């Protein structure tokens, strides 16, 4: 069976009133974007509150479904047959053909669920249910009707055309990217931050990313790994503008001036400050990190509070209450895990102290940071000026 079109079902959350148009238009835009990478030409349209994807050429079905499964806002993907000629006898023929091709194994139970959106159509839904049930039973005596728990529900929707569908492939849910503002993801090469970016993008937020690179302590391959991860997240989130900040001089300066057990906290405070400045300059109104309470010394509640203190923007930490395994499960599902576990050092692991503070005292941190006064503003300015941008399009 080669389906020529799909009916896209979306969740109703946030789709009331004016928002509804914004939601639908953003969803259409994201569907078009996702299908760009699929062989074939597609027409994506909105018709009386429904979104349809129609293939205009031969296309790769599996690739198309995979691409649609990555579009946030889609609840279900329904491959369907669309009938232009609404003649009733013609419909019967199509229904029989449909059941024959989609269900080669005829040992199934079914029910027909007709809906008549076109009230001019001369046959009622009830009558369509009965008649189509009858022709199916006639054609395939092995099939049986079960109105309570059928294996298959055949939907017959009479609109401008008639839609036949029975398969519902679950989409990712969430909201279309672009409907909920923009935020800046602090993306490291680890497992957690790509998952964090995915989760926030799933709620409709457009994301940019920032990576703190410390050559030669972190290699080109470590940077490439982050670029790869941004590309993987972009398959769901749409194009990601990745800002690569050269963090070496700042790190060395902190290393030189501050107590080593406070290095990670102070370094993380500078990462947040810089990320926030880039966010402000590029239209983001929040930051996103992959922090999870207690995972490492820099993520105890006290450390998180110390890191958070420098931020005036909201910081979203979607995996804050997740166990590591729960984060791993999501990363496997979205396909970032294999890349995340490649063994290239990130900048935090090079400069870690043997016994980092786990309960930083904020006053102590402030006084350590005062030792940086002489040069730090200039170093931050240099880092901002030399930031490289890489567009990651999936
Ligand atoms: P991840 O698996 O995401 O690397 P992690 O468990 O290694 O997280 P940390 O290294 O403490 O945790 O980092 C916590 C968060 O800080 C990360 O999830 C990420 O959002 C941000 N972060 C850490 N290092 C960097 C970096 N080099 N560039 C950008 N963001 C970073
Ligand atoms: Mg990390």
PDB file of N, CA and C and ligand atoms in Angstrom, residues 186-194 210-212 268 271 288-291 295-296 298-299 324 346-348, ligand 1:
ATOM      1  N   UNK A 186      22.864  25.721  27.401  1.00  0.00           N
ATOM      2  CA  UNK A 186      24.284  25.494  27.646  1.00  0.00           C
ATOM      3  C   UNK A 186      24.553  24.045  27.289  1.00  0.00           C
ATOM      4  N   UNK A 187      25.201  23.862  26.144  1.00  0.00           N
ATOM      5  CA  UNK A 187      25.368  22.515  25.589  1.00  0.00           C
ATOM      6  C   UNK A 187      26.803  22.045  25.779  1.00  0.00           C
ATOM      7  N   UNK A 188      26.968  21.003  26.569  1.00  0.00           N
ATOM      8  CA  UNK A 188      28.297  20.409  26.726  1.00  0.00           C
ATOM      9  C   UNK A 188      28.293  19.129  25.919  1.00  0.00           C
ATOM     10  N   UNK A 189      29.343  18.367  26.003  1.00  0.00           N
ATOM     11  CA  UNK A 189      29.385  17.128  25.228  1.00  0.00           C
ATOM     12  C   UNK A 189      28.765  15.955  25.967  1.00  0.00           C
ATOM     13  N   UNK A 190      28.101  16.236  27.092  1.00  0.00           N
ATOM     14  CA  UNK A 190      27.618  15.131  27.923  1.00  0.00           C
ATOM     15  C   UNK A 190      26.262  14.580  27.518  1.00  0.00           C
ATOM     16  N   UNK A 191      25.700  13.790  28.399  1.00  0.00           N
ATOM     17  CA  UNK A 191      24.418  13.137  28.127  1.00  0.00           C
ATOM     18  C   UNK A 191      23.255  14.077  28.451  1.00  0.00           C
ATOM     19  N   UNK A 192      23.440  14.888  29.485  1.00  0.00           N
ATOM     20  CA  UNK A 192      22.296  15.602  30.066  1.00  0.00           C
ATOM     21  C   UNK A 192      21.825  16.824  29.280  1.00  0.00           C
ATOM     22  N   UNK A 193      22.774  17.639  28.816  1.00  0.00           N
ATOM     23  CA  UNK A 193      22.325  18.890  28.200  1.00  0.00           C
ATOM     24  C   UNK A 193      21.578  18.703  26.871  1.00  0.00           C
ATOM     25  N   UNK A 194      21.954  17.743  26.008  1.00  0.00           N
ATOM     26  CA  UNK A 194      21.118  17.561  24.808  1.00  0.00           C
ATOM     27  C   UNK A 194      19.685  17.157  25.163  1.00  0.00           C
ATOM     28  N   UNK A 210      25.070  27.418  23.463  1.00  0.00           N
ATOM     29  CA  UNK A 210      26.410  27.953  23.690  1.00  0.00           C
ATOM     30  C   UNK A 210      27.280  26.838  24.264  1.00  0.00           C
ATOM     31  N   UNK A 211      28.497  26.749  23.716  1.00  0.00           N
ATOM     32  CA  UNK A 211      29.452  25.753  24.194  1.00  0.00           C
ATOM     33  C   UNK A 211      30.742  26.461  24.602  1.00  0.00           C
ATOM     34  N   UNK A 212      31.254  26.133  25.780  1.00  0.00           N
ATOM     35  CA  UNK A 212      32.499  26.725  26.258  1.00  0.00           C
ATOM     36  C   UNK A 212      33.648  25.775  25.945  1.00  0.00           C
ATOM     37  N   UNK A 268      31.638  27.895  36.599  1.00  0.00           N
ATOM     38  CA  UNK A 268      30.238  27.762  36.161  1.00  0.00           C
ATOM     39  C   UNK A 268      29.494  29.099  36.273  1.00  0.00           C
ATOM     40  N   UNK A 271      30.399  30.880  33.186  1.00  0.00           N
ATOM     41  CA  UNK A 271      29.663  30.324  32.031  1.00  0.00           C
ATOM     42  C   UNK A 271      28.247  30.907  31.983  1.00  0.00           C
ATOM     43  N   UNK A 288      18.994  27.338  29.552  1.00  0.00           N
ATOM     44  CA  UNK A 288      18.644  25.926  29.787  1.00  0.00           C
ATOM     45  C   UNK A 288      19.923  25.166  30.140  1.00  0.00           C
ATOM     46  N   UNK A 289      19.887  24.382  31.194  1.00  0.00           N
ATOM     47  CA  UNK A 289      21.038  23.523  31.503  1.00  0.00           C
ATOM     48  C   UNK A 289      20.570  22.092  31.747  1.00  0.00           C
ATOM     49  N   UNK A 290      21.527  21.189  31.756  1.00  0.00           N
ATOM     50  CA  UNK A 290      21.231  19.773  32.000  1.00  0.00           C
ATOM     51  C   UNK A 290      21.523  19.370  33.434  1.00  0.00           C
ATOM     52  N   UNK A 291      21.400  20.312  34.361  1.00  0.00           N
ATOM     53  CA  UNK A 291      21.720  19.996  35.749  1.00  0.00           C
ATOM     54  C   UNK A 291      20.641  19.130  36.403  1.00  0.00           C
ATOM     55  N   UNK A 295      23.845  15.286  41.258  1.00  0.00           N
ATOM     56  CA  UNK A 295      24.568  14.399  40.334  1.00  0.00           C
ATOM     57  C   UNK A 295      26.083  14.477  40.523  1.00  0.00           C
ATOM     58  N   UNK A 296      26.594  15.687  40.678  1.00  0.00           N
ATOM     59  CA  UNK A 296      28.020  15.909  40.942  1.00  0.00           C
ATOM     60  C   UNK A 296      28.133  17.058  41.950  1.00  0.00           C
ATOM     61  N   UNK A 298      29.074  20.020  41.743  1.00  0.00           N
ATOM     62  CA  UNK A 298      28.593  21.337  41.319  1.00  0.00           C
ATOM     63  C   UNK A 298      27.073  21.364  41.155  1.00  0.00           C
ATOM     64  N   UNK A 299      26.431  20.270  41.504  1.00  0.00           N
ATOM     65  CA  UNK A 299      24.972  20.248  41.370  1.00  0.00           C
ATOM     66  C   UNK A 299      24.245  19.903  42.676  1.00  0.00           C
ATOM     67  N   UNK A 324      19.940   9.595  36.759  1.00  0.00           N
ATOM     68  CA  UNK A 324      20.785   9.474  35.564  1.00  0.00           C
ATOM     69  C   UNK A 324      20.153   8.515  34.540  1.00  0.00           C
ATOM     70  N   UNK A 346      35.617  17.069  28.326  1.00  0.00           N
ATOM     71  CA  UNK A 346      35.074  18.419  28.235  1.00  0.00           C
ATOM     72  C   UNK A 346      35.833  19.307  29.224  1.00  0.00           C
ATOM     73  N   UNK A 347      35.621  20.612  29.126  1.00  0.00           N
ATOM     74  CA  UNK A 347      36.533  21.505  29.832  1.00  0.00           C
ATOM     75  C   UNK A 347      36.430  21.361  31.351  1.00  0.00           C
ATOM     76  N   UNK A 348      35.283  20.904  31.836  1.00  0.00           N
ATOM     77  CA  UNK A 348      35.139  20.789  33.285  1.00  0.00           C
ATOM     78  C   UNK A 348      36.037  19.702  33.852  1.00  0.00           C
TER      79      UNK A 348
HETATM   80  P1  LIG B   1      26.214  17.028  30.705  1.00  0.00           P
HETATM   81  O1  LIG B   1      25.978  15.564  30.640  1.00  0.00           O
HETATM   82  O2  LIG B   1      25.158  17.821  30.049  1.00  0.00           O
HETATM   83  O3  LIG B   1      27.593  17.396  30.236  1.00  0.00           O
HETATM   84  P2  LIG B   1      27.196  16.929  33.369  1.00  0.00           P
HETATM   85  O4  LIG B   1      26.542  15.937  34.214  1.00  0.00           O
HETATM   86  O5  LIG B   1      28.506  16.636  32.767  1.00  0.00           O
HETATM   87  O6  LIG B   1      26.171  17.380  32.257  1.00  0.00           O
HETATM   88  P3  LIG B   1      28.270  19.441  34.393  1.00  0.00           P
HETATM   89  O7  LIG B   1      29.532  19.254  33.668  1.00  0.00           O
HETATM   90  O8  LIG B   1      28.292  19.791  35.842  1.00  0.00           O
HETATM   91  O9  LIG B   1      27.261  18.222  34.291  1.00  0.00           O
HETATM   92  O10 LIG B   1      27.430  20.544  33.666  1.00  0.00           O
HETATM   93  C1  LIG B   1      26.151  20.881  34.082  1.00  0.00           C
HETATM   94  C2  LIG B   1      25.506  21.653  32.971  1.00  0.00           C
HETATM   95  O11 LIG B   1      26.277  22.816  32.675  1.00  0.00           O
HETATM   96  C3  LIG B   1      25.448  20.897  31.663  1.00  0.00           C
HETATM   97  O12 LIG B   1      24.307  20.080  31.579  1.00  0.00           O
HETATM   98  C4  LIG B   1      25.428  22.004  30.663  1.00  0.00           C
HETATM   99  O13 LIG B   1      24.130  22.558  30.553  1.00  0.00           O
HETATM  100  C5  LIG B   1      26.352  23.055  31.297  1.00  0.00           C
HETATM  101  N1  LIG B   1      27.745  22.901  30.849  1.00  0.00           N
HETATM  102  C6  LIG B   1      28.752  22.234  31.432  1.00  0.00           C
HETATM  103  N2  LIG B   1      29.895  22.321  30.727  1.00  0.00           N
HETATM  104  C7  LIG B   1      29.611  23.081  29.651  1.00  0.00           C
HETATM  105  C8  LIG B   1      30.364  23.557  28.522  1.00  0.00           C
HETATM  106  N3  LIG B   1      31.656  23.254  28.363  1.00  0.00           N
HETATM  107  N4  LIG B   1      29.724  24.309  27.612  1.00  0.00           N
HETATM  108  C9  LIG B   1      28.416  24.618  27.752  1.00  0.00           C
HETATM  109  N5  LIG B   1      27.665  24.208  28.781  1.00  0.00           N
HETATM  110  C10 LIG B   1      28.245  23.447  29.722  1.00  0.00           C
END
